[in-house]
């Protein structure tokens, strides 16, 4: 059974960089056919796809966040990570990591982690 | 970006009711549509992919249909476990986008 787990600070100061890591267990992140994504949900709101990384390192970022976003992968640790720079209160959200099959939706999700941007 | 519009935003129903949720895309997405169920404080759960394919382990009372720009999620007989918020998501065109959600409440 594949499991994903987000980790990282729950509080980030404005203008700083938000950094989260997703650890994958029960399967190899190097398996082809899967995109490893970050998705966020503002409090009480809907879902926003942030971007994905493939095991090869290729990425696609949501243009709305592209200038501030970096997603990376560490296959040796079975992890992928998110860095979002110059954060503001508008970046306060629950951040999820998730796996997507190439023809499917997001079939496995982490439990989500709330990140609050506040001084 | 492709806009995904769900209707209704809120739906009040009783156990045993047939429930239909609609999702409309601002341009054609072929059949590249997924449906998710989300309960409070939990991650979304994949129900349907490619518009009509039931995710493994999903209940047979849930079905999806549609293509192009119009899609529906149907729950044939609403069960207590089905009271939740439902989201559609397109993965035809980047950036992938979600509908705003439909909350299914107890009547």
PDB file of C-alpha atoms in Angstrom:
ATOM      1  CA  UNK A   1       0.000   0.000   0.000  1.00  0.00           C
ATOM      2  CA  UNK A   2       1.501   3.286  -1.123  1.00  0.00           C
ATOM      3  CA  UNK A   3       1.593   6.008   1.529  1.00  0.00           C
ATOM      4  CA  UNK A   4       2.620   9.640   1.274  1.00  0.00           C
ATOM      5  CA  UNK A   5       3.543  11.868   4.200  1.00  0.00           C
ATOM      6  CA  UNK A   6       4.182  15.601   4.140  1.00  0.00           C
ATOM      7  CA  UNK A   7       6.646  17.192   6.532  1.00  0.00           C
ATOM      8  CA  UNK A   8       7.909  20.699   7.153  1.00  0.00           C
ATOM      9  CA  UNK A   9       7.341  23.850   9.208  1.00  0.00           C
ATOM     10  CA  UNK A  10       3.767  24.765  10.014  1.00  0.00           C
ATOM     11  CA  UNK A  11       4.577  28.447  10.349  1.00  0.00           C
ATOM     12  CA  UNK A  12       6.493  30.592   7.867  1.00  0.00           C
ATOM     13  CA  UNK A  13       7.149  34.319   8.033  1.00  0.00           C
ATOM     14  CA  UNK A  14       6.070  36.592   5.183  1.00  0.00           C
ATOM     15  CA  UNK A  15       8.682  37.001   2.424  1.00  0.00           C
ATOM     16  CA  UNK A  16      10.442  33.790   3.462  1.00  0.00           C
ATOM     17  CA  UNK A  17      10.503  30.428   1.666  1.00  0.00           C
ATOM     18  CA  UNK A  18       8.004  27.671   2.381  1.00  0.00           C
ATOM     19  CA  UNK A  19       9.685  24.248   2.238  1.00  0.00           C
ATOM     20  CA  UNK A  20       7.895  20.907   2.406  1.00  0.00           C
ATOM     21  CA  UNK A  21       8.962  17.326   1.781  1.00  0.00           C
ATOM     22  CA  UNK A  22       6.816  14.367   0.822  1.00  0.00           C
ATOM     23  CA  UNK A  23       8.087  10.930   1.787  1.00  0.00           C
ATOM     24  CA  UNK A  24       6.729   8.015  -0.213  1.00  0.00           C
ATOM     25  CA  UNK A  25       6.543   4.530   1.274  1.00  0.00           C
ATOM     26  CA  UNK A  26       5.189   1.245  -0.005  1.00  0.00           C
ATOM     27  CA  UNK A  27       6.418   1.893  -3.529  1.00  0.00           C
ATOM     28  CA  UNK A  28       9.305   3.385  -5.458  1.00  0.00           C
ATOM     29  CA  UNK A  29       9.154   7.005  -6.528  1.00  0.00           C
ATOM     30  CA  UNK A  30      11.330   5.932  -9.468  1.00  0.00           C
ATOM     31  CA  UNK A  31       8.584   3.790 -10.964  1.00  0.00           C
ATOM     32  CA  UNK A  32       7.554   5.143 -14.324  1.00  0.00           C
ATOM     33  CA  UNK A  33       3.984   6.062 -15.084  1.00  0.00           C
ATOM     34  CA  UNK A  34       3.391   8.340 -12.127  1.00  0.00           C
ATOM     35  CA  UNK A  35       3.482  12.081 -11.619  1.00  0.00           C
ATOM     36  CA  UNK A  36       4.264  13.326  -8.111  1.00  0.00           C
ATOM     37  CA  UNK A  37       2.286  16.457  -7.382  1.00  0.00           C
ATOM     38  CA  UNK A  38       1.707  19.165  -4.839  1.00  0.00           C
ATOM     39  CA  UNK A  39      -1.820  20.469  -4.313  1.00  0.00           C
ATOM     40  CA  UNK A  40      -3.052  23.060  -1.844  1.00  0.00           C
ATOM     41  CA  UNK A  41      -6.348  24.011  -0.296  1.00  0.00           C
ATOM     42  CA  UNK A  42      -6.912  27.442   1.204  1.00  0.00           C
ATOM     43  CA  UNK A  43      -8.939  27.339   4.429  1.00  0.00           C
ATOM     44  CA  UNK A  44     -12.549  26.510   3.644  1.00  0.00           C
ATOM     45  CA  UNK A  45     -11.891  26.700  -0.087  1.00  0.00           C
ATOM     46  CA  UNK A  46     -11.346  24.474  -3.096  1.00  0.00           C
ATOM     47  CA  UNK A  47      -8.286  22.693  -4.427  1.00  0.00           C
ATOM     48  CA  UNK A  48      -5.422  24.227  -6.409  1.00  0.00           C
ATOM     49  CA  UNK A  49      -2.881  22.123  -8.276  1.00  0.00           C
ATOM     50  CA  UNK A  50       0.613  23.517  -7.718  1.00  0.00           C
ATOM     51  CA  UNK A  51       2.757  21.364  -9.977  1.00  0.00           C
ATOM     52  CA  UNK A  52       4.352  17.962 -10.479  1.00  0.00           C
ATOM     53  CA  UNK A  53       7.656  16.236 -10.924  1.00  0.00           C
ATOM     54  CA  UNK A  54       8.355  12.996 -12.787  1.00  0.00           C
ATOM     55  CA  UNK A  55      10.978  10.542 -11.554  1.00  0.00           C
ATOM     56  CA  UNK A  56      13.260  11.703 -14.358  1.00  0.00           C
ATOM     57  CA  UNK A  57      13.217  15.193 -12.862  1.00  0.00           C
ATOM     58  CA  UNK A  58      11.001  16.808 -15.453  1.00  0.00           C
ATOM     59  CA  UNK A  59       8.509  19.238 -13.965  1.00  0.00           C
ATOM     60  CA  UNK A  60       5.434  21.226 -14.764  1.00  0.00           C
ATOM     61  CA  UNK A  61       4.425  24.186 -12.643  1.00  0.00           C
ATOM     62  CA  UNK A  62       1.161  26.056 -12.404  1.00  0.00           C
ATOM     63  CA  UNK A  63       1.881  29.356 -14.190  1.00  0.00           C
ATOM     64  CA  UNK A  64       0.232  31.242 -11.330  1.00  0.00           C
ATOM     65  CA  UNK A  65       3.063  30.113  -9.025  1.00  0.00           C
ATOM     66  CA  UNK A  66       5.869  29.359 -11.470  1.00  0.00           C
ATOM     67  CA  UNK A  67       8.041  32.368 -10.682  1.00  0.00           C
ATOM     68  CA  UNK A  68       8.248  31.393  -6.997  1.00  0.00           C
ATOM     69  CA  UNK A  69       8.168  27.598  -7.232  1.00  0.00           C
ATOM     70  CA  UNK A  70      10.697  24.793  -7.241  1.00  0.00           C
ATOM     71  CA  UNK A  71       9.813  21.100  -7.061  1.00  0.00           C
ATOM     72  CA  UNK A  72      12.650  18.617  -6.747  1.00  0.00           C
ATOM     73  CA  UNK A  73      13.041  14.871  -6.293  1.00  0.00           C
ATOM     74  CA  UNK A  74      15.462  12.665  -4.357  1.00  0.00           C
ATOM     75  CA  UNK A  75      15.027   9.110  -5.600  1.00  0.00           C
ATOM     76  CA  UNK A  76      17.600   7.771  -3.123  1.00  0.00           C
ATOM     77  CA  UNK A  77      15.366   8.891  -0.249  1.00  0.00           C
ATOM     78  CA  UNK A  78      12.063   8.241  -2.053  1.00  0.00           C
ATOM     79  CA  UNK A  79      11.104  11.859  -1.479  1.00  0.00           C
ATOM     80  CA  UNK A  80      10.067  14.899  -3.422  1.00  0.00           C
ATOM     81  CA  UNK A  81      10.012  18.467  -2.195  1.00  0.00           C
ATOM     82  CA  UNK A  82       8.358  21.842  -2.659  1.00  0.00           C
ATOM     83  CA  UNK A  83       9.912  25.258  -2.220  1.00  0.00           C
ATOM     84  CA  UNK A  84       7.750  28.356  -2.564  1.00  0.00           C
ATOM     85  CA  UNK A  85       9.557  31.649  -2.166  1.00  0.00           C
ATOM     86  CA  UNK A  86       8.424  35.115  -1.129  1.00  0.00           C
ATOM     87  CA  UNK A  87       5.329  33.834   0.625  1.00  0.00           C
ATOM     88  CA  UNK A  88       2.453  36.027   1.769  1.00  0.00           C
ATOM     89  CA  UNK A  89      -0.680  35.386   3.808  1.00  0.00           C
ATOM     90  CA  UNK A  90      -2.333  34.257   0.565  1.00  0.00           C
ATOM     91  CA  UNK A  91      -0.103  31.169   0.649  1.00  0.00           C
ATOM     92  CA  UNK A  92      -1.641  30.001   3.933  1.00  0.00           C
ATOM     93  CA  UNK A  93      -3.218  26.659   3.085  1.00  0.00           C
ATOM     94  CA  UNK A  94      -3.235  22.942   3.667  1.00  0.00           C
ATOM     95  CA  UNK A  95      -0.595  21.479   1.376  1.00  0.00           C
ATOM     96  CA  UNK A  96      -1.025  17.960   0.045  1.00  0.00           C
ATOM     97  CA  UNK A  97       1.352  15.743  -1.860  1.00  0.00           C
ATOM     98  CA  UNK A  98      -0.243  13.228  -4.199  1.00  0.00           C
ATOM     99  CA  UNK A  99       0.482  10.630  -6.851  1.00  0.00           C
ATOM    100  CA  UNK A 100      -1.172  10.639 -10.258  1.00  0.00           C
ATOM    101  CA  UNK A 101      -1.177   7.795 -12.759  1.00  0.00           C
ATOM    102  CA  UNK A 102      -0.667   8.989 -16.322  1.00  0.00           C
ATOM    103  CA  UNK A 103      -4.269   8.284 -17.362  1.00  0.00           C
ATOM    104  CA  UNK A 104      -5.926   8.787 -14.020  1.00  0.00           C
ATOM    105  CA  UNK A 105      -6.562  11.265 -11.278  1.00  0.00           C
ATOM    106  CA  UNK A 106      -4.683  11.540  -8.009  1.00  0.00           C
ATOM    107  CA  UNK A 107      -4.976   8.068  -6.512  1.00  0.00           C
ATOM    108  CA  UNK A 108      -2.846   8.437  -3.392  1.00  0.00           C
ATOM    109  CA  UNK A 109      -2.653  11.511  -1.170  1.00  0.00           C
ATOM    110  CA  UNK A 110      -0.775  12.530   1.929  1.00  0.00           C
ATOM    111  CA  UNK A 111      -2.815  13.547   4.946  1.00  0.00           C
ATOM    112  CA  UNK A 112      -2.045  17.212   4.309  1.00  0.00           C
ATOM    113  CA  UNK A 113      -0.144  19.751   6.363  1.00  0.00           C
ATOM    114  CA  UNK A 114      -1.343  23.213   7.310  1.00  0.00           C
ATOM    115  CA  UNK A 115       1.148  25.950   6.580  1.00  0.00           C
ATOM    116  CA  UNK A 116       0.391  29.365   8.028  1.00  0.00           C
ATOM    117  CA  UNK A 117       2.181  32.466   6.786  1.00  0.00           C
ATOM    118  CA  UNK A 118       2.346  34.961   9.603  1.00  0.00           C
ATOM    119  CA  UNK A 119       4.874  37.113  11.411  1.00  0.00           C
TER     120      UNK A 119
ATOM    121  CA  UNK B   1      -6.814  28.063 -17.650  1.00  0.00           C
ATOM    122  CA  UNK B   2      -9.782  25.738 -18.100  1.00  0.00           C
ATOM    123  CA  UNK B   3     -12.559  26.691 -15.695  1.00  0.00           C
ATOM    124  CA  UNK B   4     -14.482  23.850 -14.087  1.00  0.00           C
ATOM    125  CA  UNK B   5     -17.946  24.788 -12.838  1.00  0.00           C
ATOM    126  CA  UNK B   6     -19.915  22.439 -10.612  1.00  0.00           C
ATOM    127  CA  UNK B   7     -23.606  22.569  -9.850  1.00  0.00           C
ATOM    128  CA  UNK B   8     -25.183  22.720  -7.449  1.00  0.00           C
ATOM    129  CA  UNK B   9     -22.790  24.163  -4.870  1.00  0.00           C
ATOM    130  CA  UNK B  10     -24.802  22.562  -2.085  1.00  0.00           C
ATOM    131  CA  UNK B  11     -27.240  19.689  -2.257  1.00  0.00           C
ATOM    132  CA  UNK B  12     -29.556  18.508   0.528  1.00  0.00           C
ATOM    133  CA  UNK B  13     -30.621  14.898   0.253  1.00  0.00           C
ATOM    134  CA  UNK B  14     -31.790  11.916   2.261  1.00  0.00           C
ATOM    135  CA  UNK B  15     -30.410   8.413   2.594  1.00  0.00           C
ATOM    136  CA  UNK B  16     -31.625   6.389  -0.369  1.00  0.00           C
ATOM    137  CA  UNK B  17     -31.950   9.376  -2.706  1.00  0.00           C
ATOM    138  CA  UNK B  18     -30.490   9.441  -6.198  1.00  0.00           C
ATOM    139  CA  UNK B  19     -28.012  12.307  -6.426  1.00  0.00           C
ATOM    140  CA  UNK B  20     -26.581  13.902  -9.553  1.00  0.00           C
ATOM    141  CA  UNK B  21     -23.740  16.448  -9.568  1.00  0.00           C
ATOM    142  CA  UNK B  22     -22.811  18.267 -12.757  1.00  0.00           C
ATOM    143  CA  UNK B  23     -19.404  19.550 -13.825  1.00  0.00           C
ATOM    144  CA  UNK B  24     -18.953  21.790 -16.843  1.00  0.00           C
ATOM    145  CA  UNK B  25     -15.600  22.610 -18.464  1.00  0.00           C
ATOM    146  CA  UNK B  26     -14.960  25.947 -20.180  1.00  0.00           C
ATOM    147  CA  UNK B  27     -13.531  24.058 -23.163  1.00  0.00           C
ATOM    148  CA  UNK B  28     -13.390  20.471 -24.291  1.00  0.00           C
ATOM    149  CA  UNK B  29     -11.365  18.121 -22.099  1.00  0.00           C
ATOM    150  CA  UNK B  30     -12.276  14.904 -23.941  1.00  0.00           C
ATOM    151  CA  UNK B  31     -12.753  12.347 -21.134  1.00  0.00           C
ATOM    152  CA  UNK B  32      -9.854  13.472 -18.967  1.00  0.00           C
ATOM    153  CA  UNK B  33     -11.922  14.108 -15.872  1.00  0.00           C
ATOM    154  CA  UNK B  34     -11.722  12.784 -12.333  1.00  0.00           C
ATOM    155  CA  UNK B  35     -14.105  12.986  -9.384  1.00  0.00           C
ATOM    156  CA  UNK B  36     -13.078  13.089  -5.716  1.00  0.00           C
ATOM    157  CA  UNK B  37     -14.844  12.859  -2.384  1.00  0.00           C
ATOM    158  CA  UNK B  38     -13.510  14.885   0.522  1.00  0.00           C
ATOM    159  CA  UNK B  39     -14.593  14.703   4.148  1.00  0.00           C
ATOM    160  CA  UNK B  40     -13.789  17.374   6.713  1.00  0.00           C
ATOM    161  CA  UNK B  41     -10.135  17.374   7.733  1.00  0.00           C
ATOM    162  CA  UNK B  42      -9.231  14.597   5.302  1.00  0.00           C
ATOM    163  CA  UNK B  43      -7.504  14.389   1.958  1.00  0.00           C
ATOM    164  CA  UNK B  44      -9.650  13.937  -1.139  1.00  0.00           C
ATOM    165  CA  UNK B  45     -10.326  10.376  -2.274  1.00  0.00           C
ATOM    166  CA  UNK B  46     -10.380   9.424  -5.944  1.00  0.00           C
ATOM    167  CA  UNK B  47     -13.747   8.009  -7.004  1.00  0.00           C
ATOM    168  CA  UNK B  48     -13.835   8.171 -10.796  1.00  0.00           C
ATOM    169  CA  UNK B  49     -11.181   8.719 -13.464  1.00  0.00           C
ATOM    170  CA  UNK B  50     -11.347   9.154 -17.218  1.00  0.00           C
ATOM    171  CA  UNK B  51     -14.910  10.413 -16.741  1.00  0.00           C
ATOM    172  CA  UNK B  52     -16.511   7.019 -16.147  1.00  0.00           C
ATOM    173  CA  UNK B  53     -13.972   4.539 -14.772  1.00  0.00           C
ATOM    174  CA  UNK B  54     -14.615   3.541 -11.173  1.00  0.00           C
ATOM    175  CA  UNK B  55     -11.482   3.591  -9.035  1.00  0.00           C
ATOM    176  CA  UNK B  56     -10.586   0.226  -7.563  1.00  0.00           C
ATOM    177  CA  UNK B  57     -12.496  -0.398  -4.345  1.00  0.00           C
ATOM    178  CA  UNK B  58     -15.068   2.265  -5.063  1.00  0.00           C
ATOM    179  CA  UNK B  59     -18.739   1.522  -4.414  1.00  0.00           C
ATOM    180  CA  UNK B  60     -20.793   0.468  -7.426  1.00  0.00           C
ATOM    181  CA  UNK B  61     -23.537   2.952  -6.493  1.00  0.00           C
ATOM    182  CA  UNK B  62     -21.222   5.728  -7.743  1.00  0.00           C
ATOM    183  CA  UNK B  63     -20.881   6.307 -11.477  1.00  0.00           C
ATOM    184  CA  UNK B  64     -19.609   8.979 -13.820  1.00  0.00           C
ATOM    185  CA  UNK B  65     -20.498   9.939 -17.358  1.00  0.00           C
ATOM    186  CA  UNK B  66     -19.901  12.588 -19.976  1.00  0.00           C
ATOM    187  CA  UNK B  67     -17.287  13.823 -22.406  1.00  0.00           C
ATOM    188  CA  UNK B  68     -16.234  17.072 -23.978  1.00  0.00           C
ATOM    189  CA  UNK B  69     -17.514  19.774 -21.664  1.00  0.00           C
ATOM    190  CA  UNK B  70     -20.400  18.205 -19.724  1.00  0.00           C
ATOM    191  CA  UNK B  71     -19.958  15.589 -17.019  1.00  0.00           C
ATOM    192  CA  UNK B  72     -22.042  14.077 -14.244  1.00  0.00           C
ATOM    193  CA  UNK B  73     -21.396  12.142 -11.064  1.00  0.00           C
ATOM    194  CA  UNK B  74     -24.318   9.994  -9.964  1.00  0.00           C
ATOM    195  CA  UNK B  75     -24.872   8.306  -6.627  1.00  0.00           C
ATOM    196  CA  UNK B  76     -27.701   5.860  -7.227  1.00  0.00           C
ATOM    197  CA  UNK B  77     -28.756   5.433  -3.587  1.00  0.00           C
ATOM    198  CA  UNK B  78     -27.193   7.847  -1.122  1.00  0.00           C
ATOM    199  CA  UNK B  79     -25.624   6.202   1.924  1.00  0.00           C
ATOM    200  CA  UNK B  80     -24.573   7.802   5.242  1.00  0.00           C
ATOM    201  CA  UNK B  81     -20.913   7.550   4.194  1.00  0.00           C
ATOM    202  CA  UNK B  82     -21.626   9.676   1.098  1.00  0.00           C
ATOM    203  CA  UNK B  83     -22.300  12.946   2.918  1.00  0.00           C
ATOM    204  CA  UNK B  84     -19.202  14.906   1.938  1.00  0.00           C
ATOM    205  CA  UNK B  85     -17.900  17.440  -0.568  1.00  0.00           C
ATOM    206  CA  UNK B  86     -17.265  16.331  -4.147  1.00  0.00           C
ATOM    207  CA  UNK B  87     -14.800  17.866  -6.616  1.00  0.00           C
ATOM    208  CA  UNK B  88     -14.262  17.357 -10.310  1.00  0.00           C
ATOM    209  CA  UNK B  89     -10.795  17.843 -11.845  1.00  0.00           C
ATOM    210  CA  UNK B  90      -9.633  18.070 -15.447  1.00  0.00           C
ATOM    211  CA  UNK B  91      -6.263  16.713 -16.526  1.00  0.00           C
ATOM    212  CA  UNK B  92      -6.506  17.340 -20.242  1.00  0.00           C
ATOM    213  CA  UNK B  93      -4.774  20.733 -20.316  1.00  0.00           C
ATOM    214  CA  UNK B  94      -2.176  22.355 -18.082  1.00  0.00           C
ATOM    215  CA  UNK B  95      -2.607  23.672 -15.517  1.00  0.00           C
ATOM    216  CA  UNK B  96      -4.842  20.932 -14.165  1.00  0.00           C
ATOM    217  CA  UNK B  97      -7.842  22.527 -12.476  1.00  0.00           C
ATOM    218  CA  UNK B  98     -10.588  21.604 -10.035  1.00  0.00           C
ATOM    219  CA  UNK B  99     -14.212  22.564  -9.721  1.00  0.00           C
ATOM    220  CA  UNK B 100     -15.264  24.623  -6.718  1.00  0.00           C
ATOM    221  CA  UNK B 101     -16.909  21.674  -5.004  1.00  0.00           C
ATOM    222  CA  UNK B 102     -20.414  20.390  -4.253  1.00  0.00           C
ATOM    223  CA  UNK B 103     -21.339  19.781  -0.643  1.00  0.00           C
ATOM    224  CA  UNK B 104     -23.852  16.974  -0.109  1.00  0.00           C
ATOM    225  CA  UNK B 105     -25.727  17.577   3.134  1.00  0.00           C
ATOM    226  CA  UNK B 106     -28.259  15.612   5.112  1.00  0.00           C
ATOM    227  CA  UNK B 107     -31.791  16.814   4.430  1.00  0.00           C
TER     228      UNK B 107
END
